[in-house]
Short mmCIF file of C-alpha atoms in Angstrom, two decimals:
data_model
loop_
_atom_site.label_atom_id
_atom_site.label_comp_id
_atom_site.label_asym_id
_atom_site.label_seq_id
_atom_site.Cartn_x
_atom_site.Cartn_y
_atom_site.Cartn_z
CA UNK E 271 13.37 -25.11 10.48
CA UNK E 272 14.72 -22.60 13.01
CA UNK E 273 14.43 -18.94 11.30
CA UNK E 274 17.14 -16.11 12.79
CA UNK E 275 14.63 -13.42 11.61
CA UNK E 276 15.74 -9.83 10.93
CA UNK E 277 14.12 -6.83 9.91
CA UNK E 278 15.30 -3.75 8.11
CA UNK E 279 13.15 -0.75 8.07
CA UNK E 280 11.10 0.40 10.99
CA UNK E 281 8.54 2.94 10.18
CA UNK E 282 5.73 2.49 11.30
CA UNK E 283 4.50 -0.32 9.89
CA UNK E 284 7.82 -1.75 10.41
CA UNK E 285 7.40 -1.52 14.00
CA UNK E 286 3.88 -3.13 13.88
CA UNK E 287 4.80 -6.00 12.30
CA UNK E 288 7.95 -6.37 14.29
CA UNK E 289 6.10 -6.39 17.21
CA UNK E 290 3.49 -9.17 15.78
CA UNK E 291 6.39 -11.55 14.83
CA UNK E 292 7.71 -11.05 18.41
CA UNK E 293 4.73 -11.79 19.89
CA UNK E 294 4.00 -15.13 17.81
CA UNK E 295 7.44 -16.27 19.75
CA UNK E 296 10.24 -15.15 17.02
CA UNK E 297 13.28 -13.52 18.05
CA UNK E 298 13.81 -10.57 15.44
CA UNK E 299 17.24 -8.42 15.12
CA UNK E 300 16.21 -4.98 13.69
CA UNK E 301 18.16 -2.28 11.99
CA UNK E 302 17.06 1.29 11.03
CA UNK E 303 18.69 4.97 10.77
CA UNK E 304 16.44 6.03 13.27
CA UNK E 305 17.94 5.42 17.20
CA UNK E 306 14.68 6.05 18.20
CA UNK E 307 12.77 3.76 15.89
CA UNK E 308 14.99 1.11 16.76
CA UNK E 309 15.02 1.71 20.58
CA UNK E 310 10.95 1.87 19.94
CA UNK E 311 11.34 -1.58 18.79
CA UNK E 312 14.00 -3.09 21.21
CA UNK E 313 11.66 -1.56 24.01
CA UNK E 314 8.70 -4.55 22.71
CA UNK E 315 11.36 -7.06 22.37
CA UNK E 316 13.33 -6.71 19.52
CA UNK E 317 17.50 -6.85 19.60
CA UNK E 318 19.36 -4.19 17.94
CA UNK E 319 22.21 -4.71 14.98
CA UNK E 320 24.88 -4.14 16.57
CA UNK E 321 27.33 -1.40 15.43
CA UNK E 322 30.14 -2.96 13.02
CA UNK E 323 28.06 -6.29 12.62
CA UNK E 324 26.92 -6.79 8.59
CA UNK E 325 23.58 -6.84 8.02
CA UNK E 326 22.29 -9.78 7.83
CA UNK E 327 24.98 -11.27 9.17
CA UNK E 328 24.28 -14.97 11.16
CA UNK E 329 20.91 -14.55 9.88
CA UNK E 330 18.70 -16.72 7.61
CA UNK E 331 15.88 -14.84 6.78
CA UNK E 332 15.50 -10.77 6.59
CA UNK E 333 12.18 -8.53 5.97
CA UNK E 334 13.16 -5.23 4.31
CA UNK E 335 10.29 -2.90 4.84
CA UNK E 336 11.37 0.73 2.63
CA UNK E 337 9.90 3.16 1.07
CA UNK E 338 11.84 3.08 -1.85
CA UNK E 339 13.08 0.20 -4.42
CA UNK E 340 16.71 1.73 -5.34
CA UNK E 341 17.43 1.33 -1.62
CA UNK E 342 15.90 -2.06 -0.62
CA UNK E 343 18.72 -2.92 -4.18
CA UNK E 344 21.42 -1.21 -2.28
CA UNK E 345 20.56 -2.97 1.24
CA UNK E 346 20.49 -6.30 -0.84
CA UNK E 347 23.36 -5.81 -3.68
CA UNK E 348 25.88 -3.80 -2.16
CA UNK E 349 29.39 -4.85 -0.92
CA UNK E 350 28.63 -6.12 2.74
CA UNK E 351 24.96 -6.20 1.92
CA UNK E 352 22.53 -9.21 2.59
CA UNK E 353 23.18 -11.36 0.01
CA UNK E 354 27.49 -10.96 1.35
CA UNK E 355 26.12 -11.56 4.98
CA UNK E 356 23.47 -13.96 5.17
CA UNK E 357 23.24 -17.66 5.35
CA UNK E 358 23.77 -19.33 2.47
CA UNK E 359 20.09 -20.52 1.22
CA UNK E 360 19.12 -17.65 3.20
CA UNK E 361 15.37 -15.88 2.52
CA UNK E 362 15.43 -12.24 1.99
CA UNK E 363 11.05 -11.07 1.92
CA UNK E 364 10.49 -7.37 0.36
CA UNK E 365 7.65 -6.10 1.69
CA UNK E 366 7.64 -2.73 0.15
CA UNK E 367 6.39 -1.75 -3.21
CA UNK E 368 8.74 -2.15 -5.65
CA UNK E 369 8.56 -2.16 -9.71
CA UNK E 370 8.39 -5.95 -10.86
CA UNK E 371 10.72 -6.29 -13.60
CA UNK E 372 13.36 -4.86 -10.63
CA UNK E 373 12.21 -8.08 -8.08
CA UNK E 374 12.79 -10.50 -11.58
CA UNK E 375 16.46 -8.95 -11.29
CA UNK E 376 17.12 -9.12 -7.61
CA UNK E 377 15.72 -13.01 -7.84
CA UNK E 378 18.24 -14.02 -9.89
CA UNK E 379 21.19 -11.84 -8.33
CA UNK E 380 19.97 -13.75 -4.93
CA UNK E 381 19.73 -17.19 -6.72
CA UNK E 382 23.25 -16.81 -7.99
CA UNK E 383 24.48 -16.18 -4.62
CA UNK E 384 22.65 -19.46 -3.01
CA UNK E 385 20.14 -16.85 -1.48
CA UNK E 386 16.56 -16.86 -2.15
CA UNK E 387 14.36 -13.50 -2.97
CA UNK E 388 10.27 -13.64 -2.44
CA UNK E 389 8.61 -9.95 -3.40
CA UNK E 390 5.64 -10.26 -1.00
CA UNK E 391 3.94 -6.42 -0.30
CA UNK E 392 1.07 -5.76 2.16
CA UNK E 393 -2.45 -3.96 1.62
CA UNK E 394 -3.05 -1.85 4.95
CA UNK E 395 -1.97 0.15 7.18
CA UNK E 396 -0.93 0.59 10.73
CA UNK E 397 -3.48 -0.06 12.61
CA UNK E 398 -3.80 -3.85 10.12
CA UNK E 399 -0.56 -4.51 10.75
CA UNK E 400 -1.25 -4.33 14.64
CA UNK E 401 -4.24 -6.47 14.22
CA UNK E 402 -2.53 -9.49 12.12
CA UNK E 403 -5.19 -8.64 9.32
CA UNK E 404 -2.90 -7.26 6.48
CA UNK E 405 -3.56 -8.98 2.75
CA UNK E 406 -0.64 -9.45 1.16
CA UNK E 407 0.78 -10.89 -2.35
CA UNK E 408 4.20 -13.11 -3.02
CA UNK E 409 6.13 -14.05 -5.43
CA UNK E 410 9.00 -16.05 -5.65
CA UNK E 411 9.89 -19.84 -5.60
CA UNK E 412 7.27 -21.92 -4.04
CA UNK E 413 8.77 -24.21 -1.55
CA UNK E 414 10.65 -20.85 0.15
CA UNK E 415 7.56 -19.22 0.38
CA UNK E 416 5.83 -22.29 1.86
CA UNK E 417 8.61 -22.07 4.58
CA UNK E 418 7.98 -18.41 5.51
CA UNK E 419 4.25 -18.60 5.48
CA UNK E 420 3.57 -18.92 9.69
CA UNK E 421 6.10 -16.00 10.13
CA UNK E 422 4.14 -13.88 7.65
CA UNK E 423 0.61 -15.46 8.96
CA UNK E 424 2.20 -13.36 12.50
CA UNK E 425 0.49 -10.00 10.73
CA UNK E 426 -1.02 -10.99 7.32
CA UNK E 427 -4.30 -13.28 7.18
CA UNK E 428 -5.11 -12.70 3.78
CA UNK E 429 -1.94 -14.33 2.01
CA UNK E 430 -2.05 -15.03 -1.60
CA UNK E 431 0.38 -16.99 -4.10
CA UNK E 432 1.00 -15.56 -7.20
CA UNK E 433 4.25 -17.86 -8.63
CA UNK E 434 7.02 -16.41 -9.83
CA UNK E 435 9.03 -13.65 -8.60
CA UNK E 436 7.62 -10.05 -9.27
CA UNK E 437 4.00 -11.10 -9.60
CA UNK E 438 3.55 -10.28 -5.96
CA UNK E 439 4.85 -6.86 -6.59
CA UNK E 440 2.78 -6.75 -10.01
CA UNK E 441 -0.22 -7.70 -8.10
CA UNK E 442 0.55 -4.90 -5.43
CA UNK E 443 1.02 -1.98 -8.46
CA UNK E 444 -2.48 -3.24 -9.94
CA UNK E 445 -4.10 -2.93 -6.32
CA UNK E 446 -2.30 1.04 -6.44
CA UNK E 447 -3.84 1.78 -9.99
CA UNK E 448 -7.38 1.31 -8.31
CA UNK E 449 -6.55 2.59 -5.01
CA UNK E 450 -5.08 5.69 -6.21
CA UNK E 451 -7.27 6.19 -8.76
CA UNK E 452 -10.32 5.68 -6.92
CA UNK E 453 -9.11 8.58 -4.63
CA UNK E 454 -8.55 10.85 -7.88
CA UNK E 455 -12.11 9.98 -8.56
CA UNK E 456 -13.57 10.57 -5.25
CA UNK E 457 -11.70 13.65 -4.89
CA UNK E 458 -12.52 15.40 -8.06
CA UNK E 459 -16.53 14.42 -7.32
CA UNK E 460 -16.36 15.91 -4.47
CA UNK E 461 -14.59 18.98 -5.40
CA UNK E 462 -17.96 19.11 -8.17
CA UNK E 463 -20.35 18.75 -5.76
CA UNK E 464 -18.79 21.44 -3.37
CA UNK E 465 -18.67 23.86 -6.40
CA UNK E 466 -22.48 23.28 -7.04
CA UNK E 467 -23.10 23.95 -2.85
CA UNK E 468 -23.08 19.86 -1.74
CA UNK E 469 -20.83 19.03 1.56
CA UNK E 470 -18.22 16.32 1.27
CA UNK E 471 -20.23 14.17 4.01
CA UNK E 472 -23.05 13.91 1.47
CA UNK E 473 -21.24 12.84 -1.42
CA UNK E 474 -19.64 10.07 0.41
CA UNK E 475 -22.77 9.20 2.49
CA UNK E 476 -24.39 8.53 -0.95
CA UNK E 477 -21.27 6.52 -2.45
CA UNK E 478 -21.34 4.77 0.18
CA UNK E 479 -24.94 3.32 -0.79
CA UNK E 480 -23.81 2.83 -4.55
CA UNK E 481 -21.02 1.17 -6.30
CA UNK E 482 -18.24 3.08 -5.26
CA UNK E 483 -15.58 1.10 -3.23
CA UNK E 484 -16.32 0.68 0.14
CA UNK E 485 -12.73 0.80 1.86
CA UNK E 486 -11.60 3.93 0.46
CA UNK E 487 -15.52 5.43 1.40
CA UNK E 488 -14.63 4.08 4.83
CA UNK E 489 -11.19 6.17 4.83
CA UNK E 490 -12.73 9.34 3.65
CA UNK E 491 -16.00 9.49 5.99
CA UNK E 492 -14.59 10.45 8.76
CA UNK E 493 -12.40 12.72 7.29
CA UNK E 494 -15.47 14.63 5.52
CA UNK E 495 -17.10 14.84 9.35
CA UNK E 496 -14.18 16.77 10.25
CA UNK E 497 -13.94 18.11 7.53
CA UNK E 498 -10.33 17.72 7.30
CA UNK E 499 -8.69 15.35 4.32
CA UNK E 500 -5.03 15.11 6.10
CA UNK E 501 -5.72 12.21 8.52
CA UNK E 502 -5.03 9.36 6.59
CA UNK E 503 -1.31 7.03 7.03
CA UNK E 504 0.55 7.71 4.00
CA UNK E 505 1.99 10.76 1.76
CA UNK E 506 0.95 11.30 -1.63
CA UNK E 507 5.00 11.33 -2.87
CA UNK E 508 4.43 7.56 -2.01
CA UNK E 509 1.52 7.66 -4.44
CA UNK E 510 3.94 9.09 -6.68
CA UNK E 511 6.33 6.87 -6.45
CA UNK E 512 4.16 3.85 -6.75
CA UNK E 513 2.46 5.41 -10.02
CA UNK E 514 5.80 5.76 -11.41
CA UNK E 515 6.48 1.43 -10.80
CA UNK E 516 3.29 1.01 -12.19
CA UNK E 517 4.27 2.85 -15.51
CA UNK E 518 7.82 1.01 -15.37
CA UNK E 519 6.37 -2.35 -14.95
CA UNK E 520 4.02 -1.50 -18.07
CA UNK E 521 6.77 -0.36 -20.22
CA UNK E 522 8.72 -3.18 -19.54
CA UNK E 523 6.02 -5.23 -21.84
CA UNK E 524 5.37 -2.27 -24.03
CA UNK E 525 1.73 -1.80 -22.36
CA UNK E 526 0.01 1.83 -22.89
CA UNK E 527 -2.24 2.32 -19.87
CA UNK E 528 -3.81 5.63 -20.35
CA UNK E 529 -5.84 6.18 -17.11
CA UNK E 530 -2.71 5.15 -15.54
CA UNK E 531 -0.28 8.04 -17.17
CA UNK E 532 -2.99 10.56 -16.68
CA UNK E 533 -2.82 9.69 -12.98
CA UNK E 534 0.52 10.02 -13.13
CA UNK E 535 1.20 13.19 -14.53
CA UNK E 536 -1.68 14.80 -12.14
CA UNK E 537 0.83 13.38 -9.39
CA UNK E 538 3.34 14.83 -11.27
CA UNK E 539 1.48 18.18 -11.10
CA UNK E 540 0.60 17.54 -7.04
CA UNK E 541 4.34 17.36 -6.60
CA UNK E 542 5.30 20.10 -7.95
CA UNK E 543 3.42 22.32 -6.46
CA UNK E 544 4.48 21.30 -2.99
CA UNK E 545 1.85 18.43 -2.18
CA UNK E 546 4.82 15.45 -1.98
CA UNK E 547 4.41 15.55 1.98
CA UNK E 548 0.78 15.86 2.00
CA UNK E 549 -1.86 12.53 2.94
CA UNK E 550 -3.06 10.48 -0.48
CA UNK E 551 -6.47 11.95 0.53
CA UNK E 552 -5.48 15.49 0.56
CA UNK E 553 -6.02 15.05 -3.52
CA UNK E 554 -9.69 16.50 -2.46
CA UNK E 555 -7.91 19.93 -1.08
CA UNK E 556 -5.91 19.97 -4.48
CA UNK E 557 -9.13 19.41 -6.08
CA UNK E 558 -10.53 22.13 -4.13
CA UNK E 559 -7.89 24.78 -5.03
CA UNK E 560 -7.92 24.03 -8.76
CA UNK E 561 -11.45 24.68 -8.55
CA UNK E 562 -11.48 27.89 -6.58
CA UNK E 563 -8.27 29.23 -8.58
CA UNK E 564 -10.86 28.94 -11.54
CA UNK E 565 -13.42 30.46 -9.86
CA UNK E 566 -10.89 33.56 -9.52
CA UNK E 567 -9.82 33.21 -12.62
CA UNK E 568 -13.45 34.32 -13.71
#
């Protein structure tokens, strides 16, 4: 089957990813707010939507890559939206992270339209997505996903199947829990270890050795070198937000996760006092202040 790919959403690793689907031999429409994202893309190949045309329109798949759920609904649902424009069996692939009780929904709005929706989010960043070497996790009806699978095997090599429709996304939120968490961890050890005189470097030179997990060690190290924990690819009011679909998604089957809601409400607490632009990994300079705010507490 002939796919008329295109893509919605071109941050950053919107534009990687476009530009790995072009160069596997697709032809890929894109649409974004941003002129100069989209120029950025048409510039390696892409074609632009043009102005008045629906989105979606003539088109029988569509990636929507952004940052948050209640928009990728709007983009979908809306009057004029995909599932109005596409082809009918059409194929419309979330990539963002979105709660998974919301893809169960957006499934069956799609189905009842003669459109098809597979919740399939990527682990990785930039730099991943350039490389083809993204892991990623779909949901969604089988035989749709089997169809897609060489367009996403253009910038994910680590593909798994999880069955029905949200358990991609459910799969995604569970990877968040630890990834965030871990960071919480790391950052409050070595916010203890700089109170007692340690450096950063050491902490995560010796976690490195032990147990601790080795990709978010391999973020932070060369951060603690530089001694700078702002370098990393993504803002901690998307750790927020991601926190918050992994408490929907566990209230939806009346689940308590504890570590989880003390996570979130220490986000909660990072927001509010002004950290929602900051990097994830900037948790170890909130970590920091609480700790010398104590100290002048004394």
């Amino acid at each position: 089957m002939t796919f008329k790919i295109a893509f919605i959403g071109l941050g950053a690793m919107g534009q990687a990813i476009v530009s790995r689907i072009i160069q596997a031999g697709h032809s890929v429409t894109v649409h974004d707010l941003s002129a100069q994202a989209v120029n950025a893309t048409v510039e390696k190949g892409a074609t632009a939507l043009e102005q008045g045309v629906p989105l979606g329109s003539d088109k029988n798949l569509v990636f929507v890559s952004v940052s948050h759920a209640d928009i990728m609904e709007k983009l979908i649902c809306e009057e004029g939206g995909l599932l109005d424009g596409m082809d009918e069996g059409g194929i419309i692939v979330d990539l963002g992270t979105t709660p998974s009780g919301q893809c169960r929904q957006l499934a069956k709005l799609a189905s009842a339209k003669g459109k098809v929706f597979l919740d399939a989010p990527v682990s990785g960043s930039t730099p991943w997505a350039d490389a083809g070497t993204l892991a990623m996790m779909v949901g969604g009806e089988e035989q749709s996903y089997q169809r897609v699978r060489p367009i996403l095997s253009s910038f994910a090599n680590k593909i798994h199947y999880l069955g029905g429709s949200g358990n991609g996304q459910l799969l995604k939120l569970c990877h968040q829990l630890t990834f965030v968490s871990t960071i919480t961890g790391i950052s409050e050890a070595i916010a203890l270890a700089e109170a007692h005189g340690l450096k950063a470097k050491m902490v995560l030179d010796v976690l490195a050795d032990c147990v601790a997990p080795r990709h978010v060690i391999d973020f932070m190290l060369p951060m603690a070198e530089n001694e700078r924990f702002d370098q990393g690819r993504g803002t901690l009011k998307l750790g927020h937000k991601d926190l918050q679909a992994v408490k929907q998604s566990a209230e939806d089957v009346s689940l308590k996760l504890p570590l989880a809601e003390e996570l979130l409400g220490y986000m909660d607490k990072a927001m509010k006092e002004g950290w929602q632009d900051a990097d994830l990994f900037a948790l170890v300079d909130m970590a920091r202040d609480e700790f010398y705010a104590t100290m002048k507490s004394r």
